[in-house]
Amino acid sequence: MPHLLRITRAQLSAVISHANLCEPEEACGILAGVYADGAAVVKKTYLMENTAHSATFYEMDSREQFQVFDEMRRDGMEPVAIFHSHPHSPAVPSQHDRDLAFYPDSLYLIVSLMNQEPESRVYRIADGKVEEAEMEVVEDVG
Ligand SMILES: [Zn+2]
Protein backbone atom coordinates (compact mmCIF):
# COMPACT_ATOMS: atom_id res chain seq x y z
CA MET A 1 0.00 0.00 0.00
CA PRO A 2 1.37 3.43 -0.94
CA HIS A 3 2.73 5.82 1.65
CA LEU A 4 1.85 8.83 -0.46
CA LEU A 5 -1.45 10.67 -0.51
CA ARG A 6 -2.07 12.82 -3.55
CA ILE A 7 -4.75 15.42 -2.99
CA THR A 8 -5.77 18.58 -4.82
CA ARG A 9 -5.54 21.97 -3.20
CA ALA A 10 -9.35 22.29 -3.54
CA GLN A 11 -9.96 18.92 -1.82
CA LEU A 12 -7.59 19.75 1.02
CA SER A 13 -9.20 23.14 1.56
CA ALA A 14 -12.64 21.46 1.64
CA VAL A 15 -11.34 19.19 4.42
CA ILE A 16 -9.85 22.13 6.34
CA SER A 17 -13.07 24.17 5.94
CA HIS A 18 -15.05 21.24 7.34
CA ALA A 19 -12.61 21.04 10.27
CA ASN A 20 -13.04 24.77 10.93
CA LEU A 21 -16.81 24.46 10.71
CA CYS A 22 -16.92 21.61 13.24
CA GLU A 23 -14.59 23.31 15.73
CA PRO A 24 -14.49 22.96 18.74
CA GLU A 25 -15.57 19.40 17.94
CA GLU A 26 -13.40 17.05 15.91
CA ALA A 27 -14.41 16.75 12.27
CA CYS A 28 -14.18 13.52 10.29
CA GLY A 29 -14.67 12.08 6.86
CA ILE A 30 -13.49 9.71 4.18
CA LEU A 31 -11.32 10.45 1.16
CA ALA A 32 -12.34 8.19 -1.70
CA GLY A 33 -10.05 7.51 -4.58
CA VAL A 34 -7.88 5.08 -6.48
CA TYR A 35 -4.34 3.71 -6.26
CA ALA A 36 -2.19 4.87 -9.17
CA ASP A 37 1.54 5.47 -9.81
CA GLY A 38 2.41 4.33 -6.27
CA ALA A 39 0.11 6.91 -4.72
CA ALA A 40 -3.30 6.99 -3.10
CA VAL A 41 -5.07 9.50 -5.32
CA VAL A 42 -8.07 11.31 -3.83
CA LYS A 43 -11.03 11.65 -6.19
CA LYS A 44 -13.81 12.59 -3.83
CA THR A 45 -14.08 13.95 -0.29
CA TYR A 46 -16.88 12.78 1.98
CA LEU A 47 -17.32 15.24 4.85
CA MET A 48 -19.10 13.37 7.62
CA GLU A 49 -20.75 13.95 10.95
CA ASN A 50 -18.84 13.26 14.14
CA THR A 51 -21.65 11.57 16.03
CA ALA A 52 -19.58 11.66 19.24
CA HIS A 53 -19.65 15.50 19.05
CA SER A 54 -16.44 15.46 21.02
CA ALA A 55 -13.42 17.77 21.03
CA THR A 56 -11.06 14.85 21.62
CA PHE A 57 -12.31 11.98 19.49
CA TYR A 58 -14.58 11.15 16.58
CA GLU A 59 -17.09 8.51 15.68
CA MET A 60 -18.65 8.14 12.26
CA ASP A 61 -22.35 7.53 11.88
CA SER A 62 -22.60 3.87 10.88
CA ARG A 63 -25.47 4.47 8.46
CA GLU A 64 -23.72 7.37 6.77
CA GLN A 65 -20.55 5.28 6.60
CA PHE A 66 -22.45 2.41 5.02
CA GLN A 67 -23.89 4.74 2.36
CA VAL A 68 -20.46 6.19 1.60
CA PHE A 69 -18.89 2.72 1.24
CA ASP A 70 -21.77 1.65 -0.98
CA GLU A 71 -21.34 4.67 -3.23
CA MET A 72 -17.56 4.21 -3.38
CA ARG A 73 -17.92 0.56 -4.36
CA ARG A 74 -20.39 1.56 -7.07
CA ASP A 75 -17.94 4.16 -8.41
CA GLY A 76 -14.98 1.76 -8.29
CA MET A 77 -13.23 3.74 -5.58
CA GLU A 78 -11.51 2.83 -2.32
CA PRO A 79 -11.37 4.59 1.04
CA VAL A 80 -7.78 5.70 0.38
CA ALA A 81 -7.75 7.88 3.49
CA ILE A 82 -9.73 8.56 6.65
CA PHE A 83 -9.46 12.08 7.96
CA HIS A 84 -10.24 13.84 11.19
CA SER A 85 -9.26 17.04 12.93
CA HIS A 86 -7.54 17.85 16.20
CA PRO A 87 -8.95 21.21 17.31
CA HIS A 88 -6.52 21.69 20.20
CA SER A 89 -3.67 19.23 19.74
CA PRO A 90 -0.92 18.52 17.20
CA ALA A 91 -1.51 16.55 13.99
CA VAL A 92 -0.30 13.34 15.64
CA PRO A 93 -2.42 10.20 16.22
CA SER A 94 -3.74 9.95 19.77
CA GLN A 95 -3.85 6.68 21.68
CA HIS A 96 -7.54 6.55 20.80
CA ASP A 97 -6.67 7.01 17.11
CA ARG A 98 -4.20 4.11 17.30
CA ASP A 99 -6.66 1.85 19.10
CA LEU A 100 -9.49 2.59 16.67
CA ALA A 101 -7.60 2.52 13.37
CA PHE A 102 -9.72 -0.17 11.76
CA TYR A 103 -8.52 0.43 8.21
CA PRO A 104 -4.89 -0.71 7.87
CA ASP A 105 -5.09 -0.21 4.08
CA SER A 106 -6.20 3.41 4.38
CA LEU A 107 -4.01 6.38 5.18
CA TYR A 108 -4.97 8.62 8.07
CA LEU A 109 -5.03 12.36 7.49
CA ILE A 110 -5.05 14.53 10.61
CA VAL A 111 -5.65 18.27 10.43
CA SER A 112 -4.54 20.24 13.49
CA LEU A 113 -6.18 23.58 14.18
CA MET A 114 -4.16 24.34 17.31
CA ASN A 115 -2.08 27.00 15.58
CA GLN A 116 -3.18 29.89 13.39
CA GLU A 117 -2.09 27.97 10.29
CA PRO A 118 -3.81 24.54 10.00
CA GLU A 119 -1.33 21.67 9.85
CA SER A 120 -2.09 18.50 7.89
CA ARG A 121 -0.14 15.28 8.29
CA VAL A 122 -0.67 11.79 6.95
CA TYR A 123 0.01 8.44 8.62
CA ARG A 124 -0.36 4.76 8.11
CA ILE A 125 -1.67 3.08 11.25
CA ALA A 126 -1.59 -0.71 11.20
CA ASP A 127 -1.38 -3.19 14.09
CA GLY A 128 -1.14 -0.26 16.50
CA LYS A 129 2.00 0.91 14.72
CA VAL A 130 2.17 4.46 13.38
CA GLU A 131 4.30 5.48 10.42
CA GLU A 132 4.27 8.95 8.96
CA ALA A 133 3.40 9.04 5.26
CA GLU A 134 3.69 11.79 2.69
CA MET A 135 1.19 14.13 1.16
CA GLU A 136 1.47 15.73 -2.21
CA VAL A 137 -0.82 18.68 -2.83
CA VAL A 138 -1.44 19.17 -6.53
CA GLU A 139 -3.49 21.63 -8.53
CA ASP A 140 -5.51 18.91 -10.27
CA VAL A 141 -5.38 15.10 -10.23
CA GLY A 142 -6.99 14.90 -13.66
ZN1 LIG B 1 -7.29 11.99 16.66
PDB file of C-alpha atoms and ligand atoms in Angstrom:
ATOM      1  CA  MET A   1       0.000   0.000   0.000  1.00  0.00           C
ATOM      2  CA  PRO A   2       1.370   3.425  -0.936  1.00  0.00           C
ATOM      3  CA  HIS A   3       2.733   5.817   1.655  1.00  0.00           C
ATOM      4  CA  LEU A   4       1.847   8.831  -0.459  1.00  0.00           C
ATOM      5  CA  LEU A   5      -1.451  10.668  -0.507  1.00  0.00           C
ATOM      6  CA  ARG A   6      -2.073  12.818  -3.553  1.00  0.00           C
ATOM      7  CA  ILE A   7      -4.753  15.417  -2.993  1.00  0.00           C
ATOM      8  CA  THR A   8      -5.768  18.577  -4.824  1.00  0.00           C
ATOM      9  CA  ARG A   9      -5.542  21.972  -3.205  1.00  0.00           C
ATOM     10  CA  ALA A  10      -9.354  22.287  -3.537  1.00  0.00           C
ATOM     11  CA  GLN A  11      -9.964  18.919  -1.815  1.00  0.00           C
ATOM     12  CA  LEU A  12      -7.593  19.754   1.023  1.00  0.00           C
ATOM     13  CA  SER A  13      -9.196  23.139   1.557  1.00  0.00           C
ATOM     14  CA  ALA A  14     -12.644  21.458   1.644  1.00  0.00           C
ATOM     15  CA  VAL A  15     -11.344  19.194   4.423  1.00  0.00           C
ATOM     16  CA  ILE A  16      -9.852  22.132   6.340  1.00  0.00           C
ATOM     17  CA  SER A  17     -13.071  24.169   5.942  1.00  0.00           C
ATOM     18  CA  HIS A  18     -15.048  21.242   7.341  1.00  0.00           C
ATOM     19  CA  ALA A  19     -12.608  21.044  10.268  1.00  0.00           C
ATOM     20  CA  ASN A  20     -13.038  24.767  10.928  1.00  0.00           C
ATOM     21  CA  LEU A  21     -16.810  24.463  10.709  1.00  0.00           C
ATOM     22  CA  CYS A  22     -16.916  21.607  13.245  1.00  0.00           C
ATOM     23  CA  GLU A  23     -14.588  23.309  15.728  1.00  0.00           C
ATOM     24  CA  PRO A  24     -14.493  22.963  18.736  1.00  0.00           C
ATOM     25  CA  GLU A  25     -15.569  19.404  17.940  1.00  0.00           C
ATOM     26  CA  GLU A  26     -13.395  17.052  15.905  1.00  0.00           C
ATOM     27  CA  ALA A  27     -14.409  16.746  12.265  1.00  0.00           C
ATOM     28  CA  CYS A  28     -14.179  13.519  10.287  1.00  0.00           C
ATOM     29  CA  GLY A  29     -14.674  12.085   6.856  1.00  0.00           C
ATOM     30  CA  ILE A  30     -13.494   9.713   4.179  1.00  0.00           C
ATOM     31  CA  LEU A  31     -11.325  10.451   1.160  1.00  0.00           C
ATOM     32  CA  ALA A  32     -12.343   8.186  -1.702  1.00  0.00           C
ATOM     33  CA  GLY A  33     -10.045   7.509  -4.580  1.00  0.00           C
ATOM     34  CA  VAL A  34      -7.876   5.083  -6.476  1.00  0.00           C
ATOM     35  CA  TYR A  35      -4.338   3.707  -6.264  1.00  0.00           C
ATOM     36  CA  ALA A  36      -2.186   4.868  -9.170  1.00  0.00           C
ATOM     37  CA  ASP A  37       1.544   5.466  -9.807  1.00  0.00           C
ATOM     38  CA  GLY A  38       2.414   4.330  -6.273  1.00  0.00           C
ATOM     39  CA  ALA A  39       0.111   6.913  -4.725  1.00  0.00           C
ATOM     40  CA  ALA A  40      -3.295   6.988  -3.095  1.00  0.00           C
ATOM     41  CA  VAL A  41      -5.067   9.505  -5.316  1.00  0.00           C
ATOM     42  CA  VAL A  42      -8.072  11.311  -3.832  1.00  0.00           C
ATOM     43  CA  LYS A  43     -11.028  11.652  -6.190  1.00  0.00           C
ATOM     44  CA  LYS A  44     -13.812  12.591  -3.827  1.00  0.00           C
ATOM     45  CA  THR A  45     -14.080  13.949  -0.286  1.00  0.00           C
ATOM     46  CA  TYR A  46     -16.881  12.784   1.984  1.00  0.00           C
ATOM     47  CA  LEU A  47     -17.321  15.245   4.854  1.00  0.00           C
ATOM     48  CA  MET A  48     -19.102  13.369   7.617  1.00  0.00           C
ATOM     49  CA  GLU A  49     -20.753  13.953  10.947  1.00  0.00           C
ATOM     50  CA  ASN A  50     -18.840  13.264  14.144  1.00  0.00           C
ATOM     51  CA  THR A  51     -21.654  11.567  16.034  1.00  0.00           C
ATOM     52  CA  ALA A  52     -19.578  11.658  19.240  1.00  0.00           C
ATOM     53  CA  HIS A  53     -19.650  15.497  19.052  1.00  0.00           C
ATOM     54  CA  SER A  54     -16.438  15.462  21.023  1.00  0.00           C
ATOM     55  CA  ALA A  55     -13.419  17.775  21.030  1.00  0.00           C
ATOM     56  CA  THR A  56     -11.059  14.848  21.617  1.00  0.00           C
ATOM     57  CA  PHE A  57     -12.309  11.982  19.486  1.00  0.00           C
ATOM     58  CA  TYR A  58     -14.579  11.149  16.584  1.00  0.00           C
ATOM     59  CA  GLU A  59     -17.091   8.513  15.683  1.00  0.00           C
ATOM     60  CA  MET A  60     -18.647   8.137  12.255  1.00  0.00           C
ATOM     61  CA  ASP A  61     -22.347   7.530  11.884  1.00  0.00           C
ATOM     62  CA  SER A  62     -22.600   3.868  10.878  1.00  0.00           C
ATOM     63  CA  ARG A  63     -25.473   4.468   8.457  1.00  0.00           C
ATOM     64  CA  GLU A  64     -23.721   7.373   6.767  1.00  0.00           C
ATOM     65  CA  GLN A  65     -20.553   5.282   6.602  1.00  0.00           C
ATOM     66  CA  PHE A  66     -22.446   2.405   5.025  1.00  0.00           C
ATOM     67  CA  GLN A  67     -23.887   4.739   2.360  1.00  0.00           C
ATOM     68  CA  VAL A  68     -20.459   6.187   1.600  1.00  0.00           C
ATOM     69  CA  PHE A  69     -18.894   2.720   1.236  1.00  0.00           C
ATOM     70  CA  ASP A  70     -21.773   1.646  -0.980  1.00  0.00           C
ATOM     71  CA  GLU A  71     -21.339   4.668  -3.233  1.00  0.00           C
ATOM     72  CA  MET A  72     -17.559   4.207  -3.376  1.00  0.00           C
ATOM     73  CA  ARG A  73     -17.921   0.561  -4.359  1.00  0.00           C
ATOM     74  CA  ARG A  74     -20.387   1.557  -7.073  1.00  0.00           C
ATOM     75  CA  ASP A  75     -17.939   4.160  -8.409  1.00  0.00           C
ATOM     76  CA  GLY A  76     -14.977   1.761  -8.294  1.00  0.00           C
ATOM     77  CA  MET A  77     -13.233   3.739  -5.578  1.00  0.00           C
ATOM     78  CA  GLU A  78     -11.506   2.831  -2.322  1.00  0.00           C
ATOM     79  CA  PRO A  79     -11.371   4.585   1.043  1.00  0.00           C
ATOM     80  CA  VAL A  80      -7.783   5.703   0.376  1.00  0.00           C
ATOM     81  CA  ALA A  81      -7.750   7.880   3.491  1.00  0.00           C
ATOM     82  CA  ILE A  82      -9.729   8.559   6.649  1.00  0.00           C
ATOM     83  CA  PHE A  83      -9.459  12.085   7.957  1.00  0.00           C
ATOM     84  CA  HIS A  84     -10.242  13.843  11.190  1.00  0.00           C
ATOM     85  CA  SER A  85      -9.256  17.039  12.929  1.00  0.00           C
ATOM     86  CA  HIS A  86      -7.537  17.848  16.201  1.00  0.00           C
ATOM     87  CA  PRO A  87      -8.947  21.213  17.315  1.00  0.00           C
ATOM     88  CA  HIS A  88      -6.515  21.692  20.200  1.00  0.00           C
ATOM     89  CA  SER A  89      -3.672  19.230  19.744  1.00  0.00           C
ATOM     90  CA  PRO A  90      -0.915  18.516  17.202  1.00  0.00           C
ATOM     91  CA  ALA A  91      -1.512  16.548  13.991  1.00  0.00           C
ATOM     92  CA  VAL A  92      -0.295  13.343  15.641  1.00  0.00           C
ATOM     93  CA  PRO A  93      -2.418  10.203  16.216  1.00  0.00           C
ATOM     94  CA  SER A  94      -3.737   9.950  19.773  1.00  0.00           C
ATOM     95  CA  GLN A  95      -3.853   6.677  21.681  1.00  0.00           C
ATOM     96  CA  HIS A  96      -7.537   6.551  20.800  1.00  0.00           C
ATOM     97  CA  ASP A  97      -6.673   7.005  17.106  1.00  0.00           C
ATOM     98  CA  ARG A  98      -4.202   4.108  17.303  1.00  0.00           C
ATOM     99  CA  ASP A  99      -6.659   1.854  19.102  1.00  0.00           C
ATOM    100  CA  LEU A 100      -9.486   2.586  16.672  1.00  0.00           C
ATOM    101  CA  ALA A 101      -7.600   2.523  13.374  1.00  0.00           C
ATOM    102  CA  PHE A 102      -9.721  -0.171  11.761  1.00  0.00           C
ATOM    103  CA  TYR A 103      -8.516   0.431   8.205  1.00  0.00           C
ATOM    104  CA  PRO A 104      -4.885  -0.710   7.868  1.00  0.00           C
ATOM    105  CA  ASP A 105      -5.090  -0.206   4.078  1.00  0.00           C
ATOM    106  CA  SER A 106      -6.199   3.408   4.378  1.00  0.00           C
ATOM    107  CA  LEU A 107      -4.010   6.378   5.181  1.00  0.00           C
ATOM    108  CA  TYR A 108      -4.973   8.622   8.069  1.00  0.00           C
ATOM    109  CA  LEU A 109      -5.025  12.365   7.490  1.00  0.00           C
ATOM    110  CA  ILE A 110      -5.052  14.527  10.606  1.00  0.00           C
ATOM    111  CA  VAL A 111      -5.652  18.269  10.432  1.00  0.00           C
ATOM    112  CA  SER A 112      -4.539  20.238  13.486  1.00  0.00           C
ATOM    113  CA  LEU A 113      -6.180  23.576  14.181  1.00  0.00           C
ATOM    114  CA  MET A 114      -4.159  24.336  17.307  1.00  0.00           C
ATOM    115  CA  ASN A 115      -2.076  27.003  15.582  1.00  0.00           C
ATOM    116  CA  GLN A 116      -3.181  29.891  13.388  1.00  0.00           C
ATOM    117  CA  GLU A 117      -2.090  27.974  10.286  1.00  0.00           C
ATOM    118  CA  PRO A 118      -3.806  24.539  10.003  1.00  0.00           C
ATOM    119  CA  GLU A 119      -1.329  21.670   9.852  1.00  0.00           C
ATOM    120  CA  SER A 120      -2.093  18.502   7.886  1.00  0.00           C
ATOM    121  CA  ARG A 121      -0.138  15.281   8.294  1.00  0.00           C
ATOM    122  CA  VAL A 122      -0.672  11.785   6.946  1.00  0.00           C
ATOM    123  CA  TYR A 123       0.009   8.439   8.616  1.00  0.00           C
ATOM    124  CA  ARG A 124      -0.362   4.755   8.107  1.00  0.00           C
ATOM    125  CA  ILE A 125      -1.666   3.076  11.247  1.00  0.00           C
ATOM    126  CA  ALA A 126      -1.592  -0.706  11.202  1.00  0.00           C
ATOM    127  CA  ASP A 127      -1.382  -3.190  14.093  1.00  0.00           C
ATOM    128  CA  GLY A 128      -1.142  -0.265  16.503  1.00  0.00           C
ATOM    129  CA  LYS A 129       2.005   0.910  14.718  1.00  0.00           C
ATOM    130  CA  VAL A 130       2.170   4.462  13.378  1.00  0.00           C
ATOM    131  CA  GLU A 131       4.296   5.478  10.417  1.00  0.00           C
ATOM    132  CA  GLU A 132       4.267   8.951   8.959  1.00  0.00           C
ATOM    133  CA  ALA A 133       3.397   9.042   5.265  1.00  0.00           C
ATOM    134  CA  GLU A 134       3.692  11.790   2.688  1.00  0.00           C
ATOM    135  CA  MET A 135       1.187  14.129   1.165  1.00  0.00           C
ATOM    136  CA  GLU A 136       1.470  15.734  -2.214  1.00  0.00           C
ATOM    137  CA  VAL A 137      -0.818  18.685  -2.831  1.00  0.00           C
ATOM    138  CA  VAL A 138      -1.441  19.172  -6.531  1.00  0.00           C
ATOM    139  CA  GLU A 139      -3.494  21.628  -8.531  1.00  0.00           C
ATOM    140  CA  ASP A 140      -5.507  18.911 -10.265  1.00  0.00           C
ATOM    141  CA  VAL A 141      -5.381  15.101 -10.228  1.00  0.00           C
ATOM    142  CA  GLY A 142      -6.994  14.903 -13.664  1.00  0.00           C
TER     143      GLY A 142
HETATM  144 ZN    ZN B   1      -7.293  11.994  16.662  1.00  0.00          ZN
END
